mmCIF file of C-alpha atoms in Angstrom:
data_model
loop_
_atom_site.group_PDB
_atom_site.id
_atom_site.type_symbol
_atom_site.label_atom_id
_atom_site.label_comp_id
_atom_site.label_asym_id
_atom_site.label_seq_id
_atom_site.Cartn_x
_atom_site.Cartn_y
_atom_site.Cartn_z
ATOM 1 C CA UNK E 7 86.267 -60.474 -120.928
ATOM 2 C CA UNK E 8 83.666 -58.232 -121.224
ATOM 3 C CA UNK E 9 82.916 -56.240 -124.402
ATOM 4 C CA UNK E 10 84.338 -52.222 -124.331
ATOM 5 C CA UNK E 11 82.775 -49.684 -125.578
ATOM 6 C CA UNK E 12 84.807 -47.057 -127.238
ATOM 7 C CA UNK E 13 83.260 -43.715 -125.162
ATOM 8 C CA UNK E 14 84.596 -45.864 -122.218
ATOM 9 C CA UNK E 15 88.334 -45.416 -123.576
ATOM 10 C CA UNK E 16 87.981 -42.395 -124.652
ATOM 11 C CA UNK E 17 86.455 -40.998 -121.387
ATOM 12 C CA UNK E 18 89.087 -42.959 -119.777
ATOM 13 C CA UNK E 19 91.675 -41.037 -121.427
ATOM 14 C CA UNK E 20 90.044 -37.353 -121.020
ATOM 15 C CA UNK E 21 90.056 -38.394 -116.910
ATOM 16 C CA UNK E 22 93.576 -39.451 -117.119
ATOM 17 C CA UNK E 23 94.146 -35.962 -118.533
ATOM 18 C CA UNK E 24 93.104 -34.145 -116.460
ATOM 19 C CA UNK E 25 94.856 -36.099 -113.504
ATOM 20 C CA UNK E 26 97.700 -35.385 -115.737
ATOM 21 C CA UNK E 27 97.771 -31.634 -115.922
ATOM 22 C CA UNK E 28 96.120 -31.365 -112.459
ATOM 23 C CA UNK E 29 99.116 -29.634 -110.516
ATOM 24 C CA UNK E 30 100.633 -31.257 -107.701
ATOM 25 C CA UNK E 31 102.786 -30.409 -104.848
ATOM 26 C CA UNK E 32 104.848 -31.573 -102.422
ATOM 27 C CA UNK E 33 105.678 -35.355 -102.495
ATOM 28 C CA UNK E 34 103.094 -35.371 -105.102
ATOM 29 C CA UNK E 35 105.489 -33.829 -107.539
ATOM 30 C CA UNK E 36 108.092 -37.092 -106.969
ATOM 31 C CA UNK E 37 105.250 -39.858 -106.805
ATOM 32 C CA UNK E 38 103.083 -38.328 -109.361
ATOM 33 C CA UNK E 39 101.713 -41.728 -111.122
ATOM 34 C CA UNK E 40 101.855 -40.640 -115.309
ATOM 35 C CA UNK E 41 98.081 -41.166 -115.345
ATOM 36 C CA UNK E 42 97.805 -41.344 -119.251
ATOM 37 C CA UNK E 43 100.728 -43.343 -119.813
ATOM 38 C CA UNK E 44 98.914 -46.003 -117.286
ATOM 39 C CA UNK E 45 95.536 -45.792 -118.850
ATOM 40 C CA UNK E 46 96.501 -46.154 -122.708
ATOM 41 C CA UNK E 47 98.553 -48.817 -121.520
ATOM 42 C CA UNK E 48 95.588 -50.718 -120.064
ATOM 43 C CA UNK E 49 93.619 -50.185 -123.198
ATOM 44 C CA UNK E 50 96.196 -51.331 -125.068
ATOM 45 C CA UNK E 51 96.079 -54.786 -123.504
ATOM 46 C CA UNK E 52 92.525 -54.765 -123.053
ATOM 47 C CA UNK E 53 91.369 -53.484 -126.432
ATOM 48 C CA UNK E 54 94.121 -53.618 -128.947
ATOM 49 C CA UNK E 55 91.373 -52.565 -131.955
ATOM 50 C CA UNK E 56 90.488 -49.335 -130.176
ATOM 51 C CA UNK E 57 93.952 -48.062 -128.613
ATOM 52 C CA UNK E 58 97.003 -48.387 -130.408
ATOM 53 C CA UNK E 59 100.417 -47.041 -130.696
ATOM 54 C CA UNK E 60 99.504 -44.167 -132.529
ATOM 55 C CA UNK E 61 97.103 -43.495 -129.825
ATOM 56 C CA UNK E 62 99.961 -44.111 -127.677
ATOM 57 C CA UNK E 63 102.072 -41.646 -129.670
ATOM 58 C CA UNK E 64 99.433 -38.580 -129.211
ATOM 59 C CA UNK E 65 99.224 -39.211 -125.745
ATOM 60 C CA UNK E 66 102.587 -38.902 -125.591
ATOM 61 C CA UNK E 67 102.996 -35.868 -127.577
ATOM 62 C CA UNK E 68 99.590 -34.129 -125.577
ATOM 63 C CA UNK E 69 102.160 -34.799 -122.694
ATOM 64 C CA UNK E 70 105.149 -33.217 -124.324
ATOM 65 C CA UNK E 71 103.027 -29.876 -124.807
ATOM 66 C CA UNK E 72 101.423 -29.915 -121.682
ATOM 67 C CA UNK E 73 104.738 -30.017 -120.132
ATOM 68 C CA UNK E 74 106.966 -28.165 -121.970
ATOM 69 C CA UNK E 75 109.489 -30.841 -122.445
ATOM 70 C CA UNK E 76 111.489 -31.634 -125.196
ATOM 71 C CA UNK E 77 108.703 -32.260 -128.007
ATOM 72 C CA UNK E 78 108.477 -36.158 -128.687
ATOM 73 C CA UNK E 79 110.626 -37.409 -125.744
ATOM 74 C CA UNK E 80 107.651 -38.966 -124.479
ATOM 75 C CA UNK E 81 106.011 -39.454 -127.559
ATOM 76 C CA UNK E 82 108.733 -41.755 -128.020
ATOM 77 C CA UNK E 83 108.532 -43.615 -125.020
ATOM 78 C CA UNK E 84 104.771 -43.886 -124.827
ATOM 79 C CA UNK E 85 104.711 -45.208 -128.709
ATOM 80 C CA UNK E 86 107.396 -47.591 -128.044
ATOM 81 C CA UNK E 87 105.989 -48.649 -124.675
ATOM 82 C CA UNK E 88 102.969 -49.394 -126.823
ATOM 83 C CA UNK E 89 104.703 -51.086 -129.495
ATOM 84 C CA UNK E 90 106.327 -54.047 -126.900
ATOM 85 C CA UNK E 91 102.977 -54.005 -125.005
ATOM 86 C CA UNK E 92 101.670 -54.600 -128.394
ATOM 87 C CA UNK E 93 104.056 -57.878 -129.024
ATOM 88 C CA UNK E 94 102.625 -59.930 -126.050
ATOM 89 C CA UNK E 95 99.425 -58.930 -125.899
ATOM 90 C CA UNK E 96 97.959 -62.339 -127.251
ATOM 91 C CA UNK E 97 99.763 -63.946 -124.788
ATOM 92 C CA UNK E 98 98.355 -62.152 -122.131
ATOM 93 C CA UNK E 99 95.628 -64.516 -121.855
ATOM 94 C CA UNK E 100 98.488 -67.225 -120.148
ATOM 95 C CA UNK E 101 99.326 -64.616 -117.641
ATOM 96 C CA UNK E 102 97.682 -64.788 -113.887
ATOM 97 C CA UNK E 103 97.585 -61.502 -111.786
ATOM 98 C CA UNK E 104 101.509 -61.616 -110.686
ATOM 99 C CA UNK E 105 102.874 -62.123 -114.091
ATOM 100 C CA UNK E 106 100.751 -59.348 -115.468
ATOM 101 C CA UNK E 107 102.031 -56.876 -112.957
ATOM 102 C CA UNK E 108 105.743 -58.073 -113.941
ATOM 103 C CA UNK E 109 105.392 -57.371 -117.593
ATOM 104 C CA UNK E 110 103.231 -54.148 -116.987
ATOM 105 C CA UNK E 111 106.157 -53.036 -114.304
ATOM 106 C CA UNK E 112 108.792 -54.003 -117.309
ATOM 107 C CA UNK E 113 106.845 -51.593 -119.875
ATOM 108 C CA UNK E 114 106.114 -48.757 -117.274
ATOM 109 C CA UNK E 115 110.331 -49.108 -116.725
ATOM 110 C CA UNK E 116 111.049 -49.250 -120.478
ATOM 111 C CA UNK E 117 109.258 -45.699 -120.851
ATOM 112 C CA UNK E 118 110.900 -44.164 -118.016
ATOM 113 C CA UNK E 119 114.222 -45.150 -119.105
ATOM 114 C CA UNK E 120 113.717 -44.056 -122.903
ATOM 115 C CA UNK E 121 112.643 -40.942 -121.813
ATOM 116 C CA UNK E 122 115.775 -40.702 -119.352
ATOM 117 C CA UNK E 123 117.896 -41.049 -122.041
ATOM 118 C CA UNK E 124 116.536 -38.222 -123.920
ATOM 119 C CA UNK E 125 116.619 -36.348 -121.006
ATOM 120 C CA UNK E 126 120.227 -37.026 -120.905
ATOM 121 C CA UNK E 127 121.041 -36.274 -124.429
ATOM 122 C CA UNK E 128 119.116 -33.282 -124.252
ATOM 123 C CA UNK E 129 120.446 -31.664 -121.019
ATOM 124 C CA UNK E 130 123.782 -33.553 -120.195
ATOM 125 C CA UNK E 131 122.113 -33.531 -116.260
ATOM 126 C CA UNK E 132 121.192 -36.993 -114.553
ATOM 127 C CA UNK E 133 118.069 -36.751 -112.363
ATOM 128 C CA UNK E 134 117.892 -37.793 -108.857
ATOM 129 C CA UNK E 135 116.977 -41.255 -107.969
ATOM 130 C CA UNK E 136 113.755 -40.231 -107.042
ATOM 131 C CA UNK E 137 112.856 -40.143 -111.153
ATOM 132 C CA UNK E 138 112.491 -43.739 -110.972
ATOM 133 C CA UNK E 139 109.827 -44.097 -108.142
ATOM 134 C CA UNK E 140 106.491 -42.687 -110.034
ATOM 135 C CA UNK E 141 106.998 -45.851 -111.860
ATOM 136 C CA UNK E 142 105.994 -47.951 -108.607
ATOM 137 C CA UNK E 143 102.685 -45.130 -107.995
ATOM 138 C CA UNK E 144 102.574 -46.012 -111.768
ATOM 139 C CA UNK E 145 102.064 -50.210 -111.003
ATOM 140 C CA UNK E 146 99.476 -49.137 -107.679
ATOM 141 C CA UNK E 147 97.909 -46.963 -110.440
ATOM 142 C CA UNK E 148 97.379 -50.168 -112.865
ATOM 143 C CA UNK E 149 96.040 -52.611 -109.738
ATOM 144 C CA UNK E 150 93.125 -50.315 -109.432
ATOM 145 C CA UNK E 151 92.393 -49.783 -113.665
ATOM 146 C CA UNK E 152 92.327 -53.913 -113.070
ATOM 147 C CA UNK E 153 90.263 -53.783 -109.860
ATOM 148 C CA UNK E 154 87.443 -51.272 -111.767
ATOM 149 C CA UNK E 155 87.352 -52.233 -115.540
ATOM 150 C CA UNK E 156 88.997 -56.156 -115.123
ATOM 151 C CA UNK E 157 92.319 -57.409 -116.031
ATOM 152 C CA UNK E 158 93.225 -57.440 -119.866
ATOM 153 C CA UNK E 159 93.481 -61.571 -119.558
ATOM 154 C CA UNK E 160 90.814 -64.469 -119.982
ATOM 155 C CA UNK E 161 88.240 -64.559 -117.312
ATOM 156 C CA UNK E 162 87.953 -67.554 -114.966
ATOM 157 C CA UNK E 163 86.033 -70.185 -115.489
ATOM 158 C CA UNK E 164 83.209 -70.770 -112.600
#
């Protein structure tokens, strides 16, 4: 694995940002991948030292203003995403490409379900079906953070 700097993460995070408040339409609106939710996540994996939950937790609450949501919902989420992202991430190093998507596809689902049920404790409404498919954008979001900055495992041996 190759050694990260920390203006890397951190201008990883201001880009993800901005793709987060950019403002989308159309099918955009359903698919919209949660940009910083992916990215922190990667960093997490990748470099533990620099990006932790209570990076995790900021993100989380940048999104909460940004958004207008109820404030912490994904605070919560993103923090606790973090926190079981967090409890595997030494044995990360075991996992080939499929299992890494698997346990990156469980976290992305824990976070969207947390924040579902705060949703549904906070308005009593259910949301369409559709809530659940930025977490597949989400997944095609995380191939590419693996294809550009290398997956958060050992690298092969030539």
């Amino acid at each position: 694995m190759r050694h990260v700097e920390l203006t890397t993460v951190i201008t990883t995070l201001a880009i993800a940002l901005i793709f987060q408040l950019y403002p989308w339409s159309g099918y955009g609106i359903t698919l919209r991948p949660d940009f910083l939710l992916v990215v922190t996540m990667y960093w997490i994996l990748r470099a533990p030292n620099m990006c932790n939950v209570g990076v995790a937790w900021l993100a989380g609450l940048i999104v909460d203003l940004s958004t207008g949501s109820l404030l912490g919902q994904h605070a919560l989420g993103y923090a606790f995403t973090a926190f079981l992202g967090l409890l595997y991430q030494r044995r990360l190093v075991l996992f080939n490409k499929w299992q890494l998507s698997a346990y990156v596809l469980t976290l992305l689902t824990t976070e969207r379900f947390i924040v579902l049920i705060l949703k549904l404790f906070a308005d009593n409404e259910a949301p369409h079906m559709s809530y659940f498919l930025p977490i597949l954008t989400n997944l095609i979001l995380w191939q590419i953070m693996v294809m550009i900055f290398g997956a958060p495992t050992r690298p092969k041996h030539k």
